[in-house]
PDB file of C-alpha atoms in Angstrom:
ATOM      1  CA  MET A 109      45.816   5.706 -33.960  1.00  0.00           C
ATOM      2  CA  ARG A 110      43.550   2.716 -34.543  1.00  0.00           C
ATOM      3  CA  LEU A 111      41.433   2.513 -37.708  1.00  0.00           C
ATOM      4  CA  VAL A 112      38.556   0.056 -37.846  1.00  0.00           C
ATOM      5  CA  ILE A 113      36.235  -0.332 -40.821  1.00  0.00           C
ATOM      6  CA  ALA A 114      33.174  -2.343 -39.848  1.00  0.00           C
ATOM      7  CA  ARG A 115      29.517  -2.888 -40.514  1.00  0.00           C
ATOM      8  CA  CYS A 116      28.027  -1.677 -37.268  1.00  0.00           C
ATOM      9  CA  SER A 117      25.195   0.112 -35.512  1.00  0.00           C
ATOM     10  CA  VAL A 118      25.791   2.857 -32.964  1.00  0.00           C
ATOM     11  CA  ASP A 119      23.741   4.033 -29.979  1.00  0.00           C
ATOM     12  CA  TYR A 120      24.428   7.111 -27.888  1.00  0.00           C
ATOM     13  CA  ALA A 121      22.943   7.381 -24.394  1.00  0.00           C
ATOM     14  CA  GLY A 122      23.375  10.578 -22.431  1.00  0.00           C
ATOM     15  CA  ARG A 123      21.600  13.904 -22.146  1.00  0.00           C
ATOM     16  CA  LEU A 124      20.171  13.004 -25.548  1.00  0.00           C
ATOM     17  CA  THR A 125      19.774   9.656 -27.282  1.00  0.00           C
ATOM     18  CA  ALA A 126      20.726   8.884 -30.883  1.00  0.00           C
ATOM     19  CA  HIS A 127      20.825   5.774 -33.046  1.00  0.00           C
ATOM     20  CA  LEU A 128      22.780   5.010 -36.215  1.00  0.00           C
ATOM     21  CA  PRO A 129      21.387   1.937 -38.006  1.00  0.00           C
ATOM     22  CA  SER A 130      23.628  -0.776 -39.389  1.00  0.00           C
ATOM     23  CA  ALA A 131      25.991   0.361 -42.175  1.00  0.00           C
ATOM     24  CA  PRO A 132      29.705   0.204 -43.097  1.00  0.00           C
ATOM     25  CA  ARG A 133      31.597   2.895 -41.160  1.00  0.00           C
ATOM     26  CA  LEU A 134      35.079   4.028 -40.179  1.00  0.00           C
ATOM     27  CA  ILE A 135      35.860   4.070 -36.444  1.00  0.00           C
ATOM     28  CA  LEU A 136      38.841   6.141 -35.274  1.00  0.00           C
ATOM     29  CA  VAL A 137      40.368   5.527 -31.852  1.00  0.00           C
ATOM     30  CA  LYS A 138      43.010   8.154 -31.100  1.00  0.00           C
ATOM     31  CA  ALA A 139      45.855   8.144 -28.592  1.00  0.00           C
ATOM     32  CA  ASP A 140      44.077  10.811 -26.524  1.00  0.00           C
ATOM     33  CA  GLY A 141      41.255   8.294 -25.930  1.00  0.00           C
ATOM     34  CA  SER A 142      38.687   9.870 -28.242  1.00  0.00           C
ATOM     35  CA  VAL A 143      36.474   7.654 -30.392  1.00  0.00           C
ATOM     36  CA  SER A 144      34.693   8.924 -33.507  1.00  0.00           C
ATOM     37  CA  ILE A 145      32.403   7.294 -36.080  1.00  0.00           C
ATOM     38  CA  HIS A 146      32.663   8.370 -39.725  1.00  0.00           C
ATOM     39  CA  ALA A 147      30.736   7.760 -42.929  1.00  0.00           C
ATOM     40  CA  ASP A 148      32.071   8.173 -46.475  1.00  0.00           C
ATOM     41  CA  ASP A 149      30.701  11.723 -46.747  1.00  0.00           C
ATOM     42  CA  ARG A 150      30.263  14.811 -44.521  1.00  0.00           C
ATOM     43  CA  ALA A 151      33.891  15.855 -45.096  1.00  0.00           C
ATOM     44  CA  TYR A 152      35.859  15.542 -41.831  1.00  0.00           C
ATOM     45  CA  LYS A 153      32.883  15.632 -39.432  1.00  0.00           C
ATOM     46  CA  PRO A 154      32.004  12.435 -37.559  1.00  0.00           C
ATOM     47  CA  LEU A 155      28.491  11.014 -37.318  1.00  0.00           C
ATOM     48  CA  ASN A 156      28.990  10.564 -33.596  1.00  0.00           C
ATOM     49  CA  TRP A 157      31.911  10.740 -31.193  1.00  0.00           C
ATOM     50  CA  MET A 158      33.078  10.689 -27.585  1.00  0.00           C
ATOM     51  CA  SER A 159      35.665  13.215 -26.477  1.00  0.00           C
ATOM     52  CA  PRO A 160      38.357  12.465 -23.884  1.00  0.00           C
ATOM     53  CA  PRO A 161      38.606  11.697 -21.065  1.00  0.00           C
ATOM     54  CA  CYS A 162      36.721   8.479 -21.746  1.00  0.00           C
ATOM     55  CA  THR A 163      37.253   4.729 -21.566  1.00  0.00           C
ATOM     56  CA  LEU A 164      36.737   2.071 -24.248  1.00  0.00           C
ATOM     57  CA  LYS A 165      35.818  -1.476 -23.343  1.00  0.00           C
ATOM     58  CA  GLU A 166      35.429  -4.228 -25.941  1.00  0.00           C
ATOM     59  CA  GLY A 167      33.162  -7.196 -25.288  1.00  0.00           C
ATOM     60  CA  VAL A 168      31.390  -5.883 -22.166  1.00  0.00           C
ATOM     61  CA  ASP A 169      29.476  -8.474 -20.076  1.00  0.00           C
ATOM     62  CA  GLY A 170      30.461 -11.271 -22.420  1.00  0.00           C
ATOM     63  CA  GLU A 171      28.963  -9.610 -25.474  1.00  0.00           C
ATOM     64  CA  GLU A 172      31.585 -10.059 -28.152  1.00  0.00           C
ATOM     65  CA  GLY A 173      31.580  -7.439 -30.859  1.00  0.00           C
ATOM     66  CA  VAL A 174      30.119  -4.737 -28.601  1.00  0.00           C
ATOM     67  CA  TRP A 175      32.264  -1.682 -27.816  1.00  0.00           C
ATOM     68  CA  THR A 176      31.196   0.578 -24.969  1.00  0.00           C
ATOM     69  CA  VAL A 177      32.753   4.033 -24.636  1.00  0.00           C
ATOM     70  CA  VAL A 178      31.977   5.908 -21.403  1.00  0.00           C
ATOM     71  CA  ASN A 179      32.961   9.484 -20.523  1.00  0.00           C
ATOM     72  CA  LYS A 180      33.372  11.027 -17.065  1.00  0.00           C
ATOM     73  CA  ALA A 181      29.724  12.174 -17.108  1.00  0.00           C
ATOM     74  CA  GLY A 182      28.555   8.572 -17.544  1.00  0.00           C
ATOM     75  CA  GLU A 183      27.377   9.070 -21.117  1.00  0.00           C
ATOM     76  CA  LYS A 184      27.787   6.009 -23.336  1.00  0.00           C
ATOM     77  CA  LEU A 185      28.575   5.366 -26.970  1.00  0.00           C
ATOM     78  CA  ILE A 186      27.711   1.735 -27.755  1.00  0.00           C
ATOM     79  CA  ILE A 187      29.045   0.304 -31.016  1.00  0.00           C
ATOM     80  CA  THR A 188      27.648  -3.069 -32.069  1.00  0.00           C
ATOM     81  CA  MET A 189      29.958  -4.736 -34.571  1.00  0.00           C
ATOM     82  CA  GLU A 190      28.396  -7.044 -37.141  1.00  0.00           C
ATOM     83  CA  GLU A 191      31.405  -7.518 -39.412  1.00  0.00           C
ATOM     84  CA  VAL A 192      34.934  -6.138 -39.089  1.00  0.00           C
ATOM     85  CA  LEU A 193      36.423  -5.434 -42.521  1.00  0.00           C
ATOM     86  CA  HIS A 194      39.689  -3.838 -41.430  1.00  0.00           C
ATOM     87  CA  ASP A 195      41.487  -3.250 -38.134  1.00  0.00           C
ATOM     88  CA  SER A 196      44.928  -1.633 -37.954  1.00  0.00           C
ATOM     89  CA  SER A 197      46.940   0.605 -35.638  1.00  0.00           C
ATOM     90  CA  TYR A 198      49.623   3.201 -36.393  1.00  0.00           C
ATOM     91  CA  GLU A 199      51.961   5.177 -34.160  1.00  0.00           C
ATOM     92  CA  LEU A 200      51.882   8.761 -35.411  1.00  0.00           C
ATOM     93  CA  GLY A 201      54.069  10.282 -32.692  1.00  0.00           C
ATOM     94  CA  VAL A 202      53.834  13.838 -31.380  1.00  0.00           C
ATOM     95  CA  ASP A 203      52.253  16.237 -33.843  1.00  0.00           C
ATOM     96  CA  PRO A 204      54.137  19.537 -34.329  1.00  0.00           C
ATOM     97  CA  GLY A 205      50.823  21.393 -34.362  1.00  0.00           C
ATOM     98  CA  LEU A 206      49.217  23.841 -36.713  1.00  0.00           C
ATOM     99  CA  ILE A 207      51.358  26.696 -37.963  1.00  0.00           C
ATOM    100  CA  LYS A 208      49.191  29.787 -37.749  1.00  0.00           C
ATOM    101  CA  ASP A 209      48.786  32.077 -40.719  1.00  0.00           C
ATOM    102  CA  GLY A 210      49.721  35.721 -40.493  1.00  0.00           C
ATOM    103  CA  VAL A 211      46.304  36.996 -39.410  1.00  0.00           C
ATOM    104  CA  GLU A 212      45.843  34.410 -36.655  1.00  0.00           C
ATOM    105  CA  ALA A 213      49.342  34.975 -35.297  1.00  0.00           C
ATOM    106  CA  HIS A 214      48.792  38.741 -35.383  1.00  0.00           C
ATOM    107  CA  LEU A 215      45.466  38.336 -33.544  1.00  0.00           C
ATOM    108  CA  GLN A 216      47.324  36.544 -30.781  1.00  0.00           C
ATOM    109  CA  GLU A 217      49.940  39.281 -30.615  1.00  0.00           C
ATOM    110  CA  LEU A 218      47.324  42.037 -30.540  1.00  0.00           C
ATOM    111  CA  LEU A 219      45.173  40.355 -27.882  1.00  0.00           C
ATOM    112  CA  ALA A 220      48.190  39.668 -25.675  1.00  0.00           C
ATOM    113  CA  ASP A 221      49.207  43.321 -26.004  1.00  0.00           C
ATOM    114  CA  ARG A 222      45.664  44.525 -25.214  1.00  0.00           C
ATOM    115  CA  ILE A 223      44.620  41.802 -22.793  1.00  0.00           C
ATOM    116  CA  GLU A 224      41.985  44.101 -21.273  1.00  0.00           C
ATOM    117  CA  ILE A 225      39.813  43.255 -24.294  1.00  0.00           C
ATOM    118  CA  LEU A 226      38.989  40.091 -22.328  1.00  0.00           C
ATOM    119  CA  GLY A 227      37.763  42.223 -19.445  1.00  0.00           C
ATOM    120  CA  GLU A 228      38.973  44.872 -17.052  1.00  0.00           C
ATOM    121  CA  GLY A 229      41.676  43.658 -14.681  1.00  0.00           C
ATOM    122  CA  HIS A 230      42.999  40.815 -16.861  1.00  0.00           C
ATOM    123  CA  THR A 231      46.766  40.312 -16.830  1.00  0.00           C
ATOM    124  CA  LEU A 232      48.876  38.233 -19.205  1.00  0.00           C
ATOM    125  CA  ILE A 233      50.767  35.178 -17.939  1.00  0.00           C
ATOM    126  CA  ARG A 234      52.266  34.281 -21.334  1.00  0.00           C
ATOM    127  CA  ARG A 235      51.564  33.547 -24.977  1.00  0.00           C
ATOM    128  CA  GLU A 236      51.982  29.994 -26.325  1.00  0.00           C
ATOM    129  CA  TYR A 237      51.753  28.441 -22.856  1.00  0.00           C
ATOM    130  CA  PRO A 238      53.126  24.876 -23.244  1.00  0.00           C
ATOM    131  CA  THR A 239      51.120  21.721 -22.487  1.00  0.00           C
ATOM    132  CA  ALA A 240      51.720  18.052 -23.270  1.00  0.00           C
ATOM    133  CA  ILE A 241      49.442  18.286 -26.308  1.00  0.00           C
ATOM    134  CA  GLY A 242      50.524  21.664 -27.658  1.00  0.00           C
ATOM    135  CA  PRO A 243      50.673  25.321 -26.664  1.00  0.00           C
ATOM    136  CA  VAL A 244      47.689  27.310 -25.416  1.00  0.00           C
ATOM    137  CA  ASP A 245      47.476  30.553 -27.397  1.00  0.00           C
ATOM    138  CA  ILE A 246      47.150  32.837 -24.371  1.00  0.00           C
ATOM    139  CA  LEU A 247      47.132  32.168 -20.637  1.00  0.00           C
ATOM    140  CA  CYS A 248      46.142  35.023 -18.355  1.00  0.00           C
ATOM    141  CA  ARG A 249      44.460  35.875 -15.043  1.00  0.00           C
ATOM    142  CA  ASP A 250      41.201  37.744 -14.579  1.00  0.00           C
ATOM    143  CA  ALA A 251      40.497  40.522 -12.077  1.00  0.00           C
ATOM    144  CA  GLU A 252      39.860  37.906  -9.360  1.00  0.00           C
ATOM    145  CA  GLY A 253      43.205  36.209 -10.011  1.00  0.00           C
ATOM    146  CA  LYS A 254      41.668  33.128 -11.645  1.00  0.00           C
ATOM    147  CA  THR A 255      43.388  31.519 -14.622  1.00  0.00           C
ATOM    148  CA  VAL A 256      41.931  31.963 -18.108  1.00  0.00           C
ATOM    149  CA  ALA A 257      42.996  29.977 -21.198  1.00  0.00           C
ATOM    150  CA  VAL A 258      42.272  31.555 -24.573  1.00  0.00           C
ATOM    151  CA  GLU A 259      42.151  29.687 -27.884  1.00  0.00           C
ATOM    152  CA  LEU A 260      42.318  31.953 -30.956  1.00  0.00           C
ATOM    153  CA  LYS A 261      41.017  31.205 -34.448  1.00  0.00           C
ATOM    154  CA  ARG A 262      40.192  33.192 -37.547  1.00  0.00           C
ATOM    155  CA  ARG A 263      36.998  31.164 -37.952  1.00  0.00           C
ATOM    156  CA  GLY A 264      35.794  29.403 -34.845  1.00  0.00           C
ATOM    157  CA  ASP A 265      34.249  25.986 -35.410  1.00  0.00           C
ATOM    158  CA  ILE A 266      33.576  22.885 -33.312  1.00  0.00           C
ATOM    159  CA  ASP A 267      37.138  21.591 -33.735  1.00  0.00           C
ATOM    160  CA  GLY A 268      38.480  24.700 -32.021  1.00  0.00           C
ATOM    161  CA  VAL A 269      36.138  24.199 -29.059  1.00  0.00           C
ATOM    162  CA  GLU A 270      37.245  20.556 -28.817  1.00  0.00           C
ATOM    163  CA  GLN A 271      40.884  21.674 -28.858  1.00  0.00           C
ATOM    164  CA  LEU A 272      40.311  24.173 -26.049  1.00  0.00           C
ATOM    165  CA  THR A 273      38.386  21.521 -24.073  1.00  0.00           C
ATOM    166  CA  ARG A 274      41.438  19.237 -24.190  1.00  0.00           C
ATOM    167  CA  TYR A 275      43.716  22.071 -23.048  1.00  0.00           C
ATOM    168  CA  LEU A 276      41.394  22.879 -20.138  1.00  0.00           C
ATOM    169  CA  GLU A 277      41.319  19.244 -19.061  1.00  0.00           C
ATOM    170  CA  LEU A 278      45.134  19.262 -18.780  1.00  0.00           C
ATOM    171  CA  LEU A 279      45.489  22.724 -17.252  1.00  0.00           C
ATOM    172  CA  ASN A 280      42.941  21.976 -14.533  1.00  0.00           C
ATOM    173  CA  ARG A 281      45.130  19.105 -13.334  1.00  0.00           C
ATOM    174  CA  ASP A 282      47.769  21.661 -12.301  1.00  0.00           C
ATOM    175  CA  PRO A 283      46.986  22.842  -8.734  1.00  0.00           C
ATOM    176  CA  HIS A 284      48.956  26.030  -9.363  1.00  0.00           C
ATOM    177  CA  LEU A 285      46.584  27.018 -12.177  1.00  0.00           C
ATOM    178  CA  ALA A 286      43.228  25.421 -11.329  1.00  0.00           C
ATOM    179  CA  PRO A 287      40.482  26.342 -11.640  1.00  0.00           C
ATOM    180  CA  VAL A 288      41.014  27.346 -15.276  1.00  0.00           C
ATOM    181  CA  ARG A 289      38.182  28.652 -17.410  1.00  0.00           C
ATOM    182  CA  GLY A 290      38.256  28.914 -21.178  1.00  0.00           C
ATOM    183  CA  VAL A 291      37.567  31.648 -23.708  1.00  0.00           C
ATOM    184  CA  PHE A 292      37.124  30.800 -27.390  1.00  0.00           C
ATOM    185  CA  ALA A 293      38.038  33.876 -29.430  1.00  0.00           C
ATOM    186  CA  ALA A 294      37.696  34.264 -33.201  1.00  0.00           C
ATOM    187  CA  GLN A 295      36.802  36.725 -35.923  1.00  0.00           C
ATOM    188  CA  GLU A 296      33.750  34.603 -36.617  1.00  0.00           C
ATOM    189  CA  ILE A 297      32.238  31.888 -34.400  1.00  0.00           C
ATOM    190  CA  LYS A 298      29.917  29.382 -36.026  1.00  0.00           C
ATOM    191  CA  PRO A 299      26.558  28.825 -34.256  1.00  0.00           C
ATOM    192  CA  GLN A 300      27.270  25.140 -33.604  1.00  0.00           C
ATOM    193  CA  ALA A 301      30.620  26.024 -32.009  1.00  0.00           C
ATOM    194  CA  ARG A 302      28.977  28.666 -29.806  1.00  0.00           C
ATOM    195  CA  VAL A 303      26.359  26.164 -28.607  1.00  0.00           C
ATOM    196  CA  LEU A 304      29.023  23.568 -27.789  1.00  0.00           C
ATOM    197  CA  ALA A 305      31.228  26.130 -26.032  1.00  0.00           C
ATOM    198  CA  THR A 306      28.314  27.402 -23.927  1.00  0.00           C
ATOM    199  CA  ASP A 307      27.362  23.834 -23.012  1.00  0.00           C
ATOM    200  CA  ARG A 308      30.909  23.262 -21.724  1.00  0.00           C
ATOM    201  CA  GLY A 309      31.102  26.506 -19.789  1.00  0.00           C
ATOM    202  CA  ILE A 310      33.488  28.129 -22.259  1.00  0.00           C
ATOM    203  CA  GLY A 311      33.090  31.822 -23.019  1.00  0.00           C
ATOM    204  CA  CYS A 312      32.989  33.148 -26.590  1.00  0.00           C
ATOM    205  CA  LEU A 313      34.552  36.380 -27.836  1.00  0.00           C
ATOM    206  CA  VAL A 314      34.226  37.747 -31.370  1.00  0.00           C
ATOM    207  CA  LEU A 315      37.298  39.752 -32.386  1.00  0.00           C
ATOM    208  CA  ASP A 316      37.306  42.636 -34.842  1.00  0.00           C
ATOM    209  CA  TYR A 317      40.719  42.324 -36.474  1.00  0.00           C
ATOM    210  CA  ASP A 318      40.538  45.704 -38.224  1.00  0.00           C
ATOM    211  CA  ALA A 319      39.515  47.481 -35.021  1.00  0.00           C
ATOM    212  CA  MET A 320      42.267  45.735 -33.078  1.00  0.00           C
ATOM    213  CA  ARG A 321      44.819  46.860 -35.645  1.00  0.00           C
ATOM    214  CA  GLY A 322      43.430  50.359 -35.233  1.00  0.00           C
ATOM    215  CA  ILE A 323      43.914  50.109 -31.479  1.00  0.00           C
ATOM    216  CA  GLU A 324      47.520  49.147 -32.113  1.00  0.00           C
ATOM    217  CA  ASP A 325      47.978  52.123 -34.461  1.00  0.00           C
ATOM    218  CA  ASP A 326      46.493  54.522 -31.873  1.00  0.00           C
ATOM    219  CA  LYS A 327      48.877  53.239 -29.267  1.00  0.00           C
ATOM    220  CA  LEU A 328      51.854  54.155 -31.444  1.00  0.00           C
ATOM    221  CA  ARG A 329      50.540  57.540 -32.559  1.00  0.00           C
ATOM    222  CA  LEU A 330      52.024  60.593 -30.794  1.00  0.00           C
ATOM    223  CA  PHE A 331      49.291  63.058 -31.789  1.00  0.00           C
TER     224      PHE A 331
END
C-alpha cells in the first residue's frame, strides 16, 4: 500500500464530473490498483476514488505532479499535486479476511440450505468459493445454468458492493464460470449501496433472518 499526503486538487471525468479544490489530502494506492482520496473527516469514506481494474500514470504528457487514473470505461481521476508532504509504501501481505459474526455466518448457512430463496431452479455450487482475494460467500447456478455469486452482509453498504465487484471481476476471467452475475444480499441494504449495485448490474436481495430461521425450524418439524 502506498500512502501519499499532499496538497492537491482532484478532477473526475466520466458519466459525471466532479472537482475537489486544492487542500491537504491523503491518497491511498492499494495493491489491487484502486486509488482513493481522503480528507481528515468523513470516517472511512473517501472523497473520490477509482475502483480496479484501473491504471495509474504519474507525470502524463510531461506534466510533472499530475496523476491520471483511468478505468476500463475510460473514466479519469486526475490528481494535480502542488506539494507532496509524505510518500511511503508498505507491504501488507495477504489479508486473512473478515471473520463473520454468528448472524452473518448463519445467514450464509441458511441461504445455502434454501438456495431457492434466490429464485426457482437455483442450485448450490459451494459456500466460501475461493478466489485470489478471498472467498465468495455463495456460488450457485440459476435455472438457466448461469453462474451467480452472492455476497452476504448483515448491513449492506457501499463497501460490500465494492467487494462483490472485485469478486465478479476475478470470477468472470474463468471461462468455466463466465458469465457470472452478482447478488448482494443483506438484512438491510443502504440506499447508496442499492444505487451503486444497480448501476453495476448487481441484484439486491433483502433477507429476513427471523423468517429464514423459521423456515429452518419448519424443515426439521415432523408435525
